[in-house]
PDB file of C-alpha atoms in Angstrom:
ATOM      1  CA  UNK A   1      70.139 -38.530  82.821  1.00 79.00           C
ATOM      2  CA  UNK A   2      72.699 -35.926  83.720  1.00 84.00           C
ATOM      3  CA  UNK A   3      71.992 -33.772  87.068  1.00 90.00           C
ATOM      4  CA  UNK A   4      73.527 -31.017  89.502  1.00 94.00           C
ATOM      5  CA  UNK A   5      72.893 -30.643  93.254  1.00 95.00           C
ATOM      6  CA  UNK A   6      74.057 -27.681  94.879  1.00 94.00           C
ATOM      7  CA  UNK A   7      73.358 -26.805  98.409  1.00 89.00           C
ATOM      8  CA  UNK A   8      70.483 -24.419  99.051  1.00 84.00           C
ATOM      9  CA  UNK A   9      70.596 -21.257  99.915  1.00 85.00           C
ATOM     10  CA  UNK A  10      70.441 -18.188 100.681  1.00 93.00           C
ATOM     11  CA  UNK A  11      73.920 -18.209 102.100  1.00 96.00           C
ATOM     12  CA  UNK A  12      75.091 -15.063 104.253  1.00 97.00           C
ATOM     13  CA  UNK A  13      78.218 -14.532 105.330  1.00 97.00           C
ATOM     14  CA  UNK A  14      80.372 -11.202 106.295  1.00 97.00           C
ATOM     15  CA  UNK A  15      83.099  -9.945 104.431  1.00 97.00           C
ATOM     16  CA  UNK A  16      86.162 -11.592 104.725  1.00 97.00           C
ATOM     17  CA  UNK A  17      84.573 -15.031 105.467  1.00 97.00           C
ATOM     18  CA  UNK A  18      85.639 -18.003 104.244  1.00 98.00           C
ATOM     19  CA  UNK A  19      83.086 -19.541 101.013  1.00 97.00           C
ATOM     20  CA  UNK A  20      81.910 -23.098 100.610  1.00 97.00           C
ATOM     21  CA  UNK A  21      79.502 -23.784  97.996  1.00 97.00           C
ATOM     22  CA  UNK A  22      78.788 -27.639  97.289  1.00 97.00           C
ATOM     23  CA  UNK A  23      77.938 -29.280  94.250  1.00 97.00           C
ATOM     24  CA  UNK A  24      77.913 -33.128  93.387  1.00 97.00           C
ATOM     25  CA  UNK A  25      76.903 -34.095  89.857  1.00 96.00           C
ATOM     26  CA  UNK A  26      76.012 -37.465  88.553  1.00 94.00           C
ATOM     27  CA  UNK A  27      77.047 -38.104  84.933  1.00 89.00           C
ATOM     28  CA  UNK A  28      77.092 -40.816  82.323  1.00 81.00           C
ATOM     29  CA  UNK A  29      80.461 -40.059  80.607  1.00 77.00           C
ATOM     30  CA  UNK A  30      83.287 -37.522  81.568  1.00 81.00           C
ATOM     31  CA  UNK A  31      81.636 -34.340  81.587  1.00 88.00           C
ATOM     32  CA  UNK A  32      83.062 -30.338  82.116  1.00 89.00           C
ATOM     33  CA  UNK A  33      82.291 -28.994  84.576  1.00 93.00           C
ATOM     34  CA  UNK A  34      81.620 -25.636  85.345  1.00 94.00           C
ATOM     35  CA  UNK A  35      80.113 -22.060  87.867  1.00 96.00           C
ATOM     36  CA  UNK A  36      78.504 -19.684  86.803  1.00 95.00           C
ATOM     37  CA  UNK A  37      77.846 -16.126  88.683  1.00 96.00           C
ATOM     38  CA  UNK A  38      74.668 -14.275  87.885  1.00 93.00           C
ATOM     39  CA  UNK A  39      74.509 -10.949  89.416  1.00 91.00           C
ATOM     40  CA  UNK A  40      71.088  -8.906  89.554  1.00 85.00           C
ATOM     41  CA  UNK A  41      69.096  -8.749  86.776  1.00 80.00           C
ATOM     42  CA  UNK A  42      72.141  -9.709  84.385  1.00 85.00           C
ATOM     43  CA  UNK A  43      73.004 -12.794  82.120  1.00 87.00           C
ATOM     44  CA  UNK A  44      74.861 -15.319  83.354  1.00 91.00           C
ATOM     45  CA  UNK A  45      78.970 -15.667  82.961  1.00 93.00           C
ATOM     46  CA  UNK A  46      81.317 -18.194  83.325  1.00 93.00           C
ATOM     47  CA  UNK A  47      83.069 -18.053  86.487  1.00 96.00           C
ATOM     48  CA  UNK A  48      85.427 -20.843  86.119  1.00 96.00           C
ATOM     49  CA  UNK A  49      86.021 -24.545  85.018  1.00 93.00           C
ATOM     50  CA  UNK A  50      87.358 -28.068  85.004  1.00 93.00           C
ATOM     51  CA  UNK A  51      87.186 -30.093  82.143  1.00 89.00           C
ATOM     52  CA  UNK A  52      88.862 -33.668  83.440  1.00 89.00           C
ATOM     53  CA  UNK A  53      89.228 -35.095  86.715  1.00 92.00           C
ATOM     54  CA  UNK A  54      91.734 -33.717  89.084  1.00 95.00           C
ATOM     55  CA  UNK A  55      91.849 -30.112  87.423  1.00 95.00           C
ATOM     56  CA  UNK A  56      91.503 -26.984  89.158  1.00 97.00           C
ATOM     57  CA  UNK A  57      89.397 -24.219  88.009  1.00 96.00           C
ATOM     58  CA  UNK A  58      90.196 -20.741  89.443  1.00 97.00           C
ATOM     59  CA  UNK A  59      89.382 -17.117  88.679  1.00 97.00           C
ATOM     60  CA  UNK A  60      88.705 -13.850  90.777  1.00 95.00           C
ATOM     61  CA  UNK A  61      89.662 -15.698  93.951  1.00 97.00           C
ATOM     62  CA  UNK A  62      86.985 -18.389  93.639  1.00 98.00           C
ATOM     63  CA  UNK A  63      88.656 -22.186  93.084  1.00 98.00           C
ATOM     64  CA  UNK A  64      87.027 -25.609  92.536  1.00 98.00           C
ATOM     65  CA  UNK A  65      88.643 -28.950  91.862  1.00 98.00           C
ATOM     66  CA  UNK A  66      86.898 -31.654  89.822  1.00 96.00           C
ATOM     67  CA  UNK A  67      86.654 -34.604  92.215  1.00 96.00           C
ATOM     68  CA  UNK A  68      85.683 -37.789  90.215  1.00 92.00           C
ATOM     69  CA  UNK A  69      85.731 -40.050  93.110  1.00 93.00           C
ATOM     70  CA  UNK A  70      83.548 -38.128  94.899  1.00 95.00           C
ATOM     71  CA  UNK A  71      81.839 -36.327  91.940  1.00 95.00           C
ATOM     72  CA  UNK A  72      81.927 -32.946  93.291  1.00 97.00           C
ATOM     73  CA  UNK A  73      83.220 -29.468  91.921  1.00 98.00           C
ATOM     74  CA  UNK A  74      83.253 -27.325  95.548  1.00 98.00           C
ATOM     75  CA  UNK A  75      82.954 -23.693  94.681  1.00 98.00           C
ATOM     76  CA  UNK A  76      85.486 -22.079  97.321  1.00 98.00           C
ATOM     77  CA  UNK A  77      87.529 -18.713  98.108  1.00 98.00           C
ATOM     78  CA  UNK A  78      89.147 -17.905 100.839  1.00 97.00           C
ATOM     79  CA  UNK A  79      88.041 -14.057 101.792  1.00 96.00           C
ATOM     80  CA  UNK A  80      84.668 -12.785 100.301  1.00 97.00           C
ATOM     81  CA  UNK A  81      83.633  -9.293  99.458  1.00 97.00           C
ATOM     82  CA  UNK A  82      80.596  -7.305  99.597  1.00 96.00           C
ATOM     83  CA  UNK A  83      80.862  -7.659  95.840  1.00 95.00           C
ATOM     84  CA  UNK A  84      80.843 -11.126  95.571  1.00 97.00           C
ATOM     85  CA  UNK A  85      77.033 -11.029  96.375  1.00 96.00           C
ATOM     86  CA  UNK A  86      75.509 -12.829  93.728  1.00 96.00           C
ATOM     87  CA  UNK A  87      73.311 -16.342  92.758  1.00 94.00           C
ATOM     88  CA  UNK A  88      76.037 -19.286  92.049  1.00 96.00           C
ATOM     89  CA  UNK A  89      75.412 -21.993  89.354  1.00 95.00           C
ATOM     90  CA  UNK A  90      77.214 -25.108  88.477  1.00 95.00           C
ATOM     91  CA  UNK A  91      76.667 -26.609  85.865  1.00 92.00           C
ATOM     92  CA  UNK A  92      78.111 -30.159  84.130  1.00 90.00           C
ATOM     93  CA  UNK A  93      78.147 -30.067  79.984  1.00 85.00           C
ATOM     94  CA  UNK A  94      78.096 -33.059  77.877  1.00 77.00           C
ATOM     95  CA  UNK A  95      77.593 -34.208  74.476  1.00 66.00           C
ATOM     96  CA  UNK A  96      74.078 -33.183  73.033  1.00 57.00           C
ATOM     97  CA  UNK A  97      72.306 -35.456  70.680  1.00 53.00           C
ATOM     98  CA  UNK A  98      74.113 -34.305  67.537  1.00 51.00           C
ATOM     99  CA  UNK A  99      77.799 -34.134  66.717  1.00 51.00           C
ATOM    100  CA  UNK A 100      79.539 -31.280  67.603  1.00 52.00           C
ATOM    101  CA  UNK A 101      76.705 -30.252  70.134  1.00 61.00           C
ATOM    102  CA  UNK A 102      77.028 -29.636  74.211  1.00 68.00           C
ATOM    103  CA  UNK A 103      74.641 -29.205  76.321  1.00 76.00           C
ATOM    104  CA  UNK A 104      74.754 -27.786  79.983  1.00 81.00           C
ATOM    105  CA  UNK A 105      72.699 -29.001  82.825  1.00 86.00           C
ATOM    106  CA  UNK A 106      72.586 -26.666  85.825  1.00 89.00           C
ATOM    107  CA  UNK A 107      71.914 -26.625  89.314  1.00 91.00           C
ATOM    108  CA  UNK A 108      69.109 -24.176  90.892  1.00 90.00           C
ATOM    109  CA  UNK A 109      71.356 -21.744  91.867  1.00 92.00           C
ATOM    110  CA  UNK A 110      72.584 -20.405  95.491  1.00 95.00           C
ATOM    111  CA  UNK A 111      72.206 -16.972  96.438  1.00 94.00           C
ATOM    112  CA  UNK A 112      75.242 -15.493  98.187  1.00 96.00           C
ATOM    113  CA  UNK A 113      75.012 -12.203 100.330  1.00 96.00           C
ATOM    114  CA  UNK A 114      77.692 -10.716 101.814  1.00 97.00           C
ATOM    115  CA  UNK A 115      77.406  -8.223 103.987  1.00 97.00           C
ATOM    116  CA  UNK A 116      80.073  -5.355 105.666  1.00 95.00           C
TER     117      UNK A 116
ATOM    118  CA  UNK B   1      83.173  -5.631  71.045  1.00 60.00           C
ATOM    119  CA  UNK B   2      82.337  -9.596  70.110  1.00 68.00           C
ATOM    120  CA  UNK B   3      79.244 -10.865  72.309  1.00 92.00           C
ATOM    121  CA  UNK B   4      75.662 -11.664  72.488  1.00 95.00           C
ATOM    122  CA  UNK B   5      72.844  -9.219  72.379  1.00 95.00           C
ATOM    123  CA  UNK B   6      69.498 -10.139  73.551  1.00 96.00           C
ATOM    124  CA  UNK B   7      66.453  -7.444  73.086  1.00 95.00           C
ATOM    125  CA  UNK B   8      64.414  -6.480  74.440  1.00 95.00           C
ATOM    126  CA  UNK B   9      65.388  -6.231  78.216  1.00 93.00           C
ATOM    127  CA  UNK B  10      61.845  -6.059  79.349  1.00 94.00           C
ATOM    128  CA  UNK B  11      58.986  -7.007  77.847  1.00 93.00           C
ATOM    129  CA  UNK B  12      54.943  -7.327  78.488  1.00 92.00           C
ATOM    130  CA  UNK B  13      52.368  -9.368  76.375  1.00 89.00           C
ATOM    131  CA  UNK B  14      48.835  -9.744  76.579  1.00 89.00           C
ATOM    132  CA  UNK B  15      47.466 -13.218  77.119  1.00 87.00           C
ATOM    133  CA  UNK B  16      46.745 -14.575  73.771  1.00 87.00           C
ATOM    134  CA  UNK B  17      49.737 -12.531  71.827  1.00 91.00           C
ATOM    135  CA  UNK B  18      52.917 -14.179  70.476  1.00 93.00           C
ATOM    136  CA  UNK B  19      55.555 -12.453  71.384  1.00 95.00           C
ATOM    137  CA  UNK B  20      59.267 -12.955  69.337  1.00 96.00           C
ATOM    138  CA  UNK B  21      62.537 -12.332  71.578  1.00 97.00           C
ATOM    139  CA  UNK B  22      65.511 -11.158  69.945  1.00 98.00           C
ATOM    140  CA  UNK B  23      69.175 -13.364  70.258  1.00 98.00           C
ATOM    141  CA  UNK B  24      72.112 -11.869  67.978  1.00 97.00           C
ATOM    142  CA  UNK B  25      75.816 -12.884  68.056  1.00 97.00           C
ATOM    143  CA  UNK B  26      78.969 -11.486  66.664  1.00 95.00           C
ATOM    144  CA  UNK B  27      81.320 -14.778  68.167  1.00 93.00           C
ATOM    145  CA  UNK B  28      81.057 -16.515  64.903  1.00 92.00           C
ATOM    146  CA  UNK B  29      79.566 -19.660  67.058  1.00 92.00           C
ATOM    147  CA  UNK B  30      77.835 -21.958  65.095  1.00 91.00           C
ATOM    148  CA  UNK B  31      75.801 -23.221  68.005  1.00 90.00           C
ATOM    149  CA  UNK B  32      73.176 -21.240  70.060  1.00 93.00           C
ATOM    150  CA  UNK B  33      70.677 -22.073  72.476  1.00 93.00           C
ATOM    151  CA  UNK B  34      67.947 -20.552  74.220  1.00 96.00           C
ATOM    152  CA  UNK B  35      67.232 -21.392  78.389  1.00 95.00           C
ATOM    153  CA  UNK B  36      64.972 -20.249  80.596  1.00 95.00           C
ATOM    154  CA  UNK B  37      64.763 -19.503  83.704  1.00 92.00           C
ATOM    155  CA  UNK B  38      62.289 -19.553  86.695  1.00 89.00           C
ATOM    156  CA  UNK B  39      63.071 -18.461  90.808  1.00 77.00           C
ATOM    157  CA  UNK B  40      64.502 -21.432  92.582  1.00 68.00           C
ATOM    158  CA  UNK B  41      64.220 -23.677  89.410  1.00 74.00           C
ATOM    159  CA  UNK B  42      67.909 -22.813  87.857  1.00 82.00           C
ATOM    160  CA  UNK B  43      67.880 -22.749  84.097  1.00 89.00           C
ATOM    161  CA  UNK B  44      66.066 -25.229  82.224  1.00 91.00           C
ATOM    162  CA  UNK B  45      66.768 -25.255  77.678  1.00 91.00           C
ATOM    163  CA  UNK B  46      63.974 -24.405  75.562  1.00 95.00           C
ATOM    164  CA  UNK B  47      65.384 -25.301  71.960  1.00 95.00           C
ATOM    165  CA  UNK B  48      68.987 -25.564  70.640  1.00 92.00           C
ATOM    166  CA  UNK B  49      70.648 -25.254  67.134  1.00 92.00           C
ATOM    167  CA  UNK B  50      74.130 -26.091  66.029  1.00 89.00           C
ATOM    168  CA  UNK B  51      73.728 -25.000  62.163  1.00 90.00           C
ATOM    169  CA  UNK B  52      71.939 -23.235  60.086  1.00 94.00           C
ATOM    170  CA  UNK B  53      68.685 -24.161  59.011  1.00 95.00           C
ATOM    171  CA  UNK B  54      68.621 -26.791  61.962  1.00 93.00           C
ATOM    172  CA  UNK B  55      67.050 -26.696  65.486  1.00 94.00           C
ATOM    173  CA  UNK B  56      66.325 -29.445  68.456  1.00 92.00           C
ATOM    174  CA  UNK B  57      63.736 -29.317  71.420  1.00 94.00           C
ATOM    175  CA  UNK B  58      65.430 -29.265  74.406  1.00 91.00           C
ATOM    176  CA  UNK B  59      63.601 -30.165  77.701  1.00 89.00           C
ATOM    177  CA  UNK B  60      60.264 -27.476  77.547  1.00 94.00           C
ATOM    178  CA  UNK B  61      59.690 -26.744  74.117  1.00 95.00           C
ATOM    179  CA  UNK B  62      56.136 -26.815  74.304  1.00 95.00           C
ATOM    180  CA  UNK B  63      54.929 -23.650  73.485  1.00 95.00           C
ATOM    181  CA  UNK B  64      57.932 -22.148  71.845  1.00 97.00           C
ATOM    182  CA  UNK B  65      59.248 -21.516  67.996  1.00 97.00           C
ATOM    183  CA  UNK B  66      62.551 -20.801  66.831  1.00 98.00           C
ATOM    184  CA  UNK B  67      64.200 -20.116  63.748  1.00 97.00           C
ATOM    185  CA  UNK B  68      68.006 -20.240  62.584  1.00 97.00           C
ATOM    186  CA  UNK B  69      68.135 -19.023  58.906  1.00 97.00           C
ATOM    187  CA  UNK B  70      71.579 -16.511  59.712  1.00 96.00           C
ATOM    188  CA  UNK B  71      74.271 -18.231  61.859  1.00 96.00           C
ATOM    189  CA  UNK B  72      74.227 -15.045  63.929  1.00 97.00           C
ATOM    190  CA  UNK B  73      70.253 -14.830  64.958  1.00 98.00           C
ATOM    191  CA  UNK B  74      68.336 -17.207  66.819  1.00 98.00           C
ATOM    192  CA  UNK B  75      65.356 -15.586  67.623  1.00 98.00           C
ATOM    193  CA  UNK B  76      62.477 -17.092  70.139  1.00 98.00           C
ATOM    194  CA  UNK B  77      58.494 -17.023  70.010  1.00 97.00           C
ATOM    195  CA  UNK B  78      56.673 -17.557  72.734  1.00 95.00           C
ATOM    196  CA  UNK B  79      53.232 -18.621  71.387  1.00 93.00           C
ATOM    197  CA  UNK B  80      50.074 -18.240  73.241  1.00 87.00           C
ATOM    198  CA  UNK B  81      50.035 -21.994  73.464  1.00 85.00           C
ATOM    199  CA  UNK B  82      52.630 -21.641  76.126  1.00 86.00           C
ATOM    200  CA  UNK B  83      50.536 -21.433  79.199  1.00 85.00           C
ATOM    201  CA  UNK B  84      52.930 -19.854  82.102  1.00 89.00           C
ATOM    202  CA  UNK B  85      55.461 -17.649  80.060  1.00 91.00           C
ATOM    203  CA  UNK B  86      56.530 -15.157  82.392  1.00 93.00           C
ATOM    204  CA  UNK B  87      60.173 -16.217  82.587  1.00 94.00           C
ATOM    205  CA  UNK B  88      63.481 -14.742  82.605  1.00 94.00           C
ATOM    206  CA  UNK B  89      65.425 -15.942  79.074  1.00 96.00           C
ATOM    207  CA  UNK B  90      68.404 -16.244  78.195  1.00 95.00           C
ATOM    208  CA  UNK B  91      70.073 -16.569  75.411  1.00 96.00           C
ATOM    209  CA  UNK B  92      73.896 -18.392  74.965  1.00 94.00           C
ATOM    210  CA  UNK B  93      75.800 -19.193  72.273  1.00 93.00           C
ATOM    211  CA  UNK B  94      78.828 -22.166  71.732  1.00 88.00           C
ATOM    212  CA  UNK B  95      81.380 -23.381  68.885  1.00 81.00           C
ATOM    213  CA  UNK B  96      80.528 -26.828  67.582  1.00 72.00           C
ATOM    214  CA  UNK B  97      84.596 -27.592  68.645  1.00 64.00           C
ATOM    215  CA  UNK B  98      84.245 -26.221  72.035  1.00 58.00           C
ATOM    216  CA  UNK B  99      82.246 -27.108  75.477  1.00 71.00           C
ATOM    217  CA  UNK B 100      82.172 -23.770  76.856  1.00 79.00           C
ATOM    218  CA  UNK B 101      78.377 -21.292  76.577  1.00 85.00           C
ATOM    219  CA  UNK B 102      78.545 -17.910  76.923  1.00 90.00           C
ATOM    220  CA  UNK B 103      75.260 -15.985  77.699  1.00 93.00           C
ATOM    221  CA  UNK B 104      73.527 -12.848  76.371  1.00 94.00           C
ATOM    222  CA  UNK B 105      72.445 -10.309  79.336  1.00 92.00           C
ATOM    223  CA  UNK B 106      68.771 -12.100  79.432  1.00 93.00           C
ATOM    224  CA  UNK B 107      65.486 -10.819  78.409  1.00 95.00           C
ATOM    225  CA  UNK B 108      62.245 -10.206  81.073  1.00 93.00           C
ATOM    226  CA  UNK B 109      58.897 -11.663  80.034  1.00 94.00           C
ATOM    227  CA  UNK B 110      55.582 -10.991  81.650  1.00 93.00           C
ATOM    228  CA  UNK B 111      52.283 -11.629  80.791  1.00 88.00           C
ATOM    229  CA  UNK B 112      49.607  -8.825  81.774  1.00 84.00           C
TER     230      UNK B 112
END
């Protein structure tokens, strides 16, 4: 079946510092793929995302590429802020059992704190 | 404003109680889905519809009902069959065209 790894965390880093967050997939078709940013005690939203190979996903700063040869999605941005602090998913959708239907499979999640 | 609206935010049930969670949507999605979520375990779907009238098991249904008779509601029970329910859940919703799931803010189930 489908699956996400991310790299674990918690990650800290001070502001300004360059962000890496991995993530490799392993997929049976061409899936999406996609982060998601979960701040305290809130839902989760969609950060950004790639839906075919080569494609660049970007929003807020934060950028990831879909690699196909290398199945990865890298979460990156180049200068963090306190306000970045938050738990990163990424997540790979494909087709669901029935027409018309997606389903997303995630990773567990890496916390990110940023600190002044 | 056009989202999803989960309720209630917090929530406490006796062992032994069922216990219904509330998932509406004003996005006109056809498809919704409810996921749950435990620390270090990432999110993890519970059941999943894409019409009315029609629902799937996703990967831990045990222990959970759901119902889709109005395209905009998909509420969850937690039955006292399911045996470690204290849980974050979330709620998202989809169109059956498009491969992107938005999420409602996520409701906060304990068992006292």
């Amino acid at each position: 079946g489908d699956s996400v790894t991310q790299m674990e965390g918690p990650v800290t880093l001070s502001e300004e510092a360059f962000l890496t967050i991995n993530c490799t997939y392993t997929a049976t078709g061409y899936p999406s793929l996609f982060w998601y940013v979960q701040y305290p005690g809130e839902g989760l939203q969609l950060l950004l995302k790639a839906t075919k190979a080569d494609d660049k996903g970007s929003n807020k700063g934060f950028e990831a590429t879909y690699r196909k040869e290398t199945t990865s999605f890298h979460l990156e941005k180049g200068s963090v802020q306190v306000s970045d602090s938050a738990v990163y998913f990424c997540a790979l959708s494909d087709r669901g059992s029935g027409a018309g239907s997606y389903q997303l499979t995630f990773g567990k999640g890496t916390k990110l704190s940023v600190i002044p | 404003d056009g989202g999803i609206t989960q309720s209630p935010k917090y929530l406490f049930r006796k062992e032994g109680q069922n216990v219904t969670l509330s998932c509406e949507q004003n996005l006109n999605h056809d498809a919704m889905y409810w996921y749950r979520q435990d620390p270090g375990q990432g999110l993890r779907l519970i059941y999943y519809s894409q019409i009315v009238n029609d629902f799937q098991k996703g990967d831990i249904a045990e222990g959970y009902s759901v119902s889709r008779e109005k395209k905009e509601s998909f509420p969850l029970t937690v039955t006292s069959a399911q045996k470690n329910p204290t849980a974050f859940y979330l709620c998202a919703s989809s169109t059956s065209s498009g491969n992107t799931i938005y999420f409602g803010e996520g409701s906060w189930l304990t068992v006292v």
